[in-house]
XYZ file of C-alpha atoms in Angstrom:
275
model
C -13.260 -13.747 -21.605
C -12.238 -13.197 -17.914
C -13.257 -16.407 -15.893
C -15.013 -16.519 -12.713
C -12.362 -18.507 -10.756
C -11.082 -17.062 -7.523
C -7.649 -16.224 -6.535
C -6.100 -15.346 -3.304
C -3.373 -13.181 -2.175
C -1.757 -14.810 1.098
C 0.476 -13.053 3.382
C 1.566 -9.370 3.516
C -0.322 -6.234 3.703
C 1.351 -2.673 4.569
C 0.986 0.924 4.528
C 3.376 2.589 2.244
C 3.739 6.097 3.950
C 5.220 8.583 1.448
C 7.322 10.430 3.903
C 7.865 13.674 1.566
C 4.223 13.727 0.813
C 2.733 13.001 4.111
C 0.365 10.434 2.545
C -0.170 6.796 3.182
C -1.342 4.226 0.497
C -2.170 0.692 1.145
C 0.206 -2.091 -0.578
C 2.039 -5.255 0.216
C 3.019 -7.906 -2.332
C 0.005 -10.325 -1.627
C -2.420 -7.440 -0.932
C -1.350 -5.944 -4.182
C -1.911 -9.289 -6.204
C -5.522 -9.350 -4.742
C -6.142 -5.757 -5.540
C -4.789 -5.980 -8.983
C -6.764 -9.257 -9.813
C -9.833 -7.474 -8.519
C -9.085 -4.621 -11.055
C -8.707 -7.084 -13.694
C -12.323 -8.315 -13.052
C -11.585 -11.451 -10.994
C -13.229 -12.699 -7.719
C -10.006 -12.204 -5.587
C -9.769 -12.234 -1.697
C -6.815 -11.596 0.862
C -5.788 -13.683 3.923
C -3.299 -12.140 6.225
C -2.515 -10.398 9.577
C -3.578 -6.918 10.253
C -2.533 -4.505 13.184
C -5.308 -2.641 15.154
C -4.027 0.900 14.385
C -5.234 3.543 12.230
C -2.744 2.257 9.163
C -4.457 -1.228 9.568
C -8.038 0.343 9.250
C -7.102 2.393 6.199
C -5.959 -0.677 4.466
C -9.219 -2.488 5.354
C -11.267 0.202 4.436
C -9.624 0.540 1.123
C -9.788 -3.292 0.090
C -13.369 -3.247 1.297
C -14.287 -0.672 -1.130
C -12.803 -2.613 -3.849
C -14.895 -5.772 -2.800
C -12.215 -7.887 -1.781
C -12.766 -10.548 0.732
C -10.708 -10.741 4.113
C -13.011 -12.878 6.079
C -10.151 -15.111 6.838
C -7.741 -12.537 7.998
C -6.731 -12.027 11.472
C -6.227 -8.786 13.495
C -3.750 -8.797 16.256
C -2.792 -6.068 18.841
C 0.043 -4.112 17.451
C 1.425 -2.066 14.590
C 0.317 -2.979 11.119
C 2.851 -3.566 8.605
C 4.339 -0.345 7.199
C 7.041 0.903 4.794
C 8.360 4.283 4.521
C 9.372 5.593 1.009
C 10.096 8.743 -0.817
C 9.108 9.322 -4.527
C 12.004 10.723 -6.520
C 11.286 11.514 -10.064
C 8.425 9.005 -10.199
C 10.682 6.270 -8.754
C 10.168 4.877 -5.098
C 12.918 5.069 -2.886
C 12.459 2.798 0.251
C 13.760 4.609 3.610
C 12.408 2.249 6.308
C 10.275 -0.392 7.499
C 8.768 -2.252 10.758
C 9.382 -5.618 8.987
C 5.823 -6.384 8.756
C 4.749 -5.095 12.288
C 2.474 -7.518 14.083
C 2.244 -9.774 11.236
C 6.070 -10.775 11.765
C 5.776 -11.146 15.335
C 2.462 -13.297 15.064
C 2.648 -15.028 11.872
C -0.718 -16.436 10.186
C -1.477 -20.045 11.182
C -4.334 -22.038 9.575
C -7.250 -23.977 10.946
C -9.519 -26.231 9.446
C -11.899 -23.691 8.289
C -9.193 -21.808 6.656
C -8.005 -24.958 4.974
C -11.793 -25.768 3.550
C -11.612 -21.795 2.424
C -8.293 -22.100 0.562
C -9.839 -25.185 -1.194
C -12.180 -22.614 -3.351
C -9.538 -20.858 -4.660
C -7.867 -21.602 -8.229
C -4.570 -19.555 -7.677
C -2.745 -18.609 -4.347
C -0.011 -15.871 -4.450
C 2.443 -15.591 -1.948
C 5.785 -13.815 -1.295
C 8.979 -13.400 0.593
C 7.728 -10.625 3.003
C 4.595 -12.479 3.946
C 5.881 -14.340 7.035
C 4.073 -17.451 5.633
C 6.651 -19.772 4.418
C 5.908 -22.036 7.166
C 2.406 -22.833 5.564
C 3.769 -23.624 2.320
C 3.954 -27.673 2.675
C 0.380 -27.833 3.882
C -0.976 -25.491 1.385
C 0.807 -27.133 -1.517
C -0.944 -30.550 -0.214
C -4.158 -28.949 -1.506
C -3.085 -29.067 -5.195
C -3.869 -25.255 -6.049
C -1.290 -23.711 -8.155
C 0.935 -21.534 -5.915
C 3.032 -18.354 -7.145
C 5.753 -16.995 -5.034
C 7.427 -13.648 -5.438
C 11.337 -13.998 -4.339
C 11.986 -10.206 -5.004
C 15.591 -9.407 -4.904
C 16.106 -10.081 -1.161
C 16.007 -14.077 -1.589
C 18.809 -16.161 0.135
C 19.722 -19.976 -0.156
C 17.618 -20.588 2.815
C 14.649 -19.011 1.334
C 15.024 -20.774 -2.074
C 15.548 -24.157 -0.462
C 12.434 -23.537 1.827
C 10.214 -22.425 -0.797
C 11.177 -23.305 -4.497
C 10.027 -26.833 -4.266
C 6.426 -26.016 -3.324
C 5.557 -23.479 -5.705
C 4.441 -23.527 -9.354
C 5.530 -19.992 -10.480
C 8.517 -18.278 -8.871
C 9.217 -14.617 -9.716
C 12.833 -12.817 -8.924
C 14.239 -9.448 -9.335
C 17.457 -9.351 -10.154
C 20.441 -7.341 -11.669
C 22.406 -9.888 -13.733
C 23.642 -10.116 -17.314
C 21.765 -12.725 -19.368
C 23.856 -15.471 -19.238
C 23.827 -15.488 -15.385
C 20.112 -15.388 -15.019
C 19.682 -18.357 -17.447
C 22.206 -20.328 -14.993
C 20.536 -18.958 -12.069
C 16.948 -20.200 -13.277
C 18.165 -23.651 -14.720
C 20.054 -24.406 -11.472
C 17.034 -23.700 -9.115
C 14.564 -25.097 -11.414
C 12.671 -27.826 -9.545
C 9.923 -30.337 -10.688
C 7.150 -28.709 -9.042
C 7.744 -25.652 -10.810
C 5.919 -24.725 -14.261
C 7.796 -21.079 -14.658
C 10.418 -19.163 -13.246
C 10.634 -15.615 -14.334
C 13.505 -12.830 -13.624
C 12.789 -9.223 -14.255
C 15.576 -6.740 -14.550
C 14.159 -3.203 -14.152
C 14.862 -1.481 -17.538
C 16.321 -4.653 -19.110
C 14.504 -7.367 -20.555
C 12.551 -9.956 -18.548
C 13.656 -13.725 -18.861
C 11.382 -16.534 -18.641
C 12.210 -20.357 -17.975
C 9.692 -23.071 -18.451
C 12.068 -26.097 -17.677
C 12.887 -26.522 -21.276
C 13.124 -23.231 -22.979
C 14.155 -19.457 -22.172
C 12.007 -16.412 -23.344
C 12.885 -13.122 -23.314
C 10.715 -9.771 -23.475
C 11.900 -6.453 -23.725
C 10.069 -3.877 -21.162
C 7.264 -1.767 -22.168
C 8.912 1.715 -21.273
C 6.530 4.331 -20.213
C 6.726 7.512 -18.244
C 5.395 6.649 -14.706
C 3.423 8.445 -12.323
C 4.626 6.196 -9.496
C 6.688 2.984 -10.122
C 5.281 1.451 -6.834
C 4.096 -2.270 -7.449
C 5.112 -2.110 -11.038
C 6.281 -5.607 -10.766
C 3.370 -6.696 -8.665
C 0.933 -5.593 -11.495
C 2.985 -7.301 -14.119
C 3.172 -10.761 -12.308
C -0.611 -10.441 -11.339
C -1.567 -9.966 -15.219
C 0.853 -12.383 -16.364
C -0.290 -15.166 -13.902
C -3.905 -14.712 -14.606
C -3.618 -14.969 -18.331
C -1.215 -18.008 -18.012
C -2.673 -20.097 -15.301
C -6.156 -19.049 -15.150
C -7.145 -18.204 -18.844
C -4.498 -20.816 -20.206
C -2.870 -18.209 -22.836
C 0.422 -18.767 -24.435
C 3.795 -17.307 -22.729
C 4.047 -14.575 -25.159
C 0.690 -13.553 -24.912
C 0.568 -13.641 -21.069
C 3.583 -11.723 -20.871
C 2.497 -9.179 -23.127
C -0.730 -8.916 -20.822
C 1.425 -8.329 -17.923
C 3.291 -5.474 -19.674
C 0.153 -3.569 -20.618
C -1.310 -3.760 -17.232
C 1.868 -2.871 -15.642
C 2.103 0.273 -17.880
C -1.487 1.289 -16.696
C -0.694 0.564 -12.989
C 2.154 2.893 -12.568
C -0.035 5.948 -13.882
C -1.497 5.761 -10.198
C -0.069 7.019 -7.159
C 0.765 4.203 -4.664
C 0.223 0.623 -5.535
C -3.295 0.950 -6.210
C -4.682 4.207 -5.222
C -6.407 5.023 -1.931
C -3.969 7.549 -0.563
C -4.976 9.510 2.688
C -3.106 12.085 4.764
C -0.858 10.648 7.517
C -2.141 11.924 10.842
């Protein structure tokens, strides 16, 4: 039974421009979390910074159609976040980015109304691309579980600045089992509940501060692998943190949903021609 608890994606939203197809789709780690949570039946919202160009309007229109609340987002003059990609045999290949556009130039700041709004959520998801790490100390004081996607671009500075504030940490790494275990055990902090490392076609490794668990990937023929990891972590988080399911069942829920998500073009559909 899906709960009625609310979840929030905080930070990045972009358009993914598929250069070889001349089509753009809404995306971004925090945005994808909100979209996937909505598709899984949850009340979800997004808070971030939009540009004021056609790309930003397309993202807004798409999530409005999904019924995702964006009432506490900002719109600033400038380019929306944009990533340029090609699809080669179903796999996404990034070929360029404007580093978040105006969201990187004018990062989100929180006022008292935003803080009151954040208190209504049961889970907040953020990521390394969101330009919101400066908000972590204040948000963590609210006592709401925070998840954070460190991706494969994390640095020591990123780890030191974020790991102590989050309950769930996700990493994309290309390492053998023993190295992953050493990494997760080394960085695990008292605030953490679960740290997870995905490794593409290799098994996913999870550490809860005591035990390691490993699960083989659910291999399917993908239409588009964009946001495969985001779909997995969303379903896992909702099952584990909101529904209180066991680790194994939550990871299986993540795998099943990710297998469905990669059958859509873009992160979660809503493609339109690039003008």
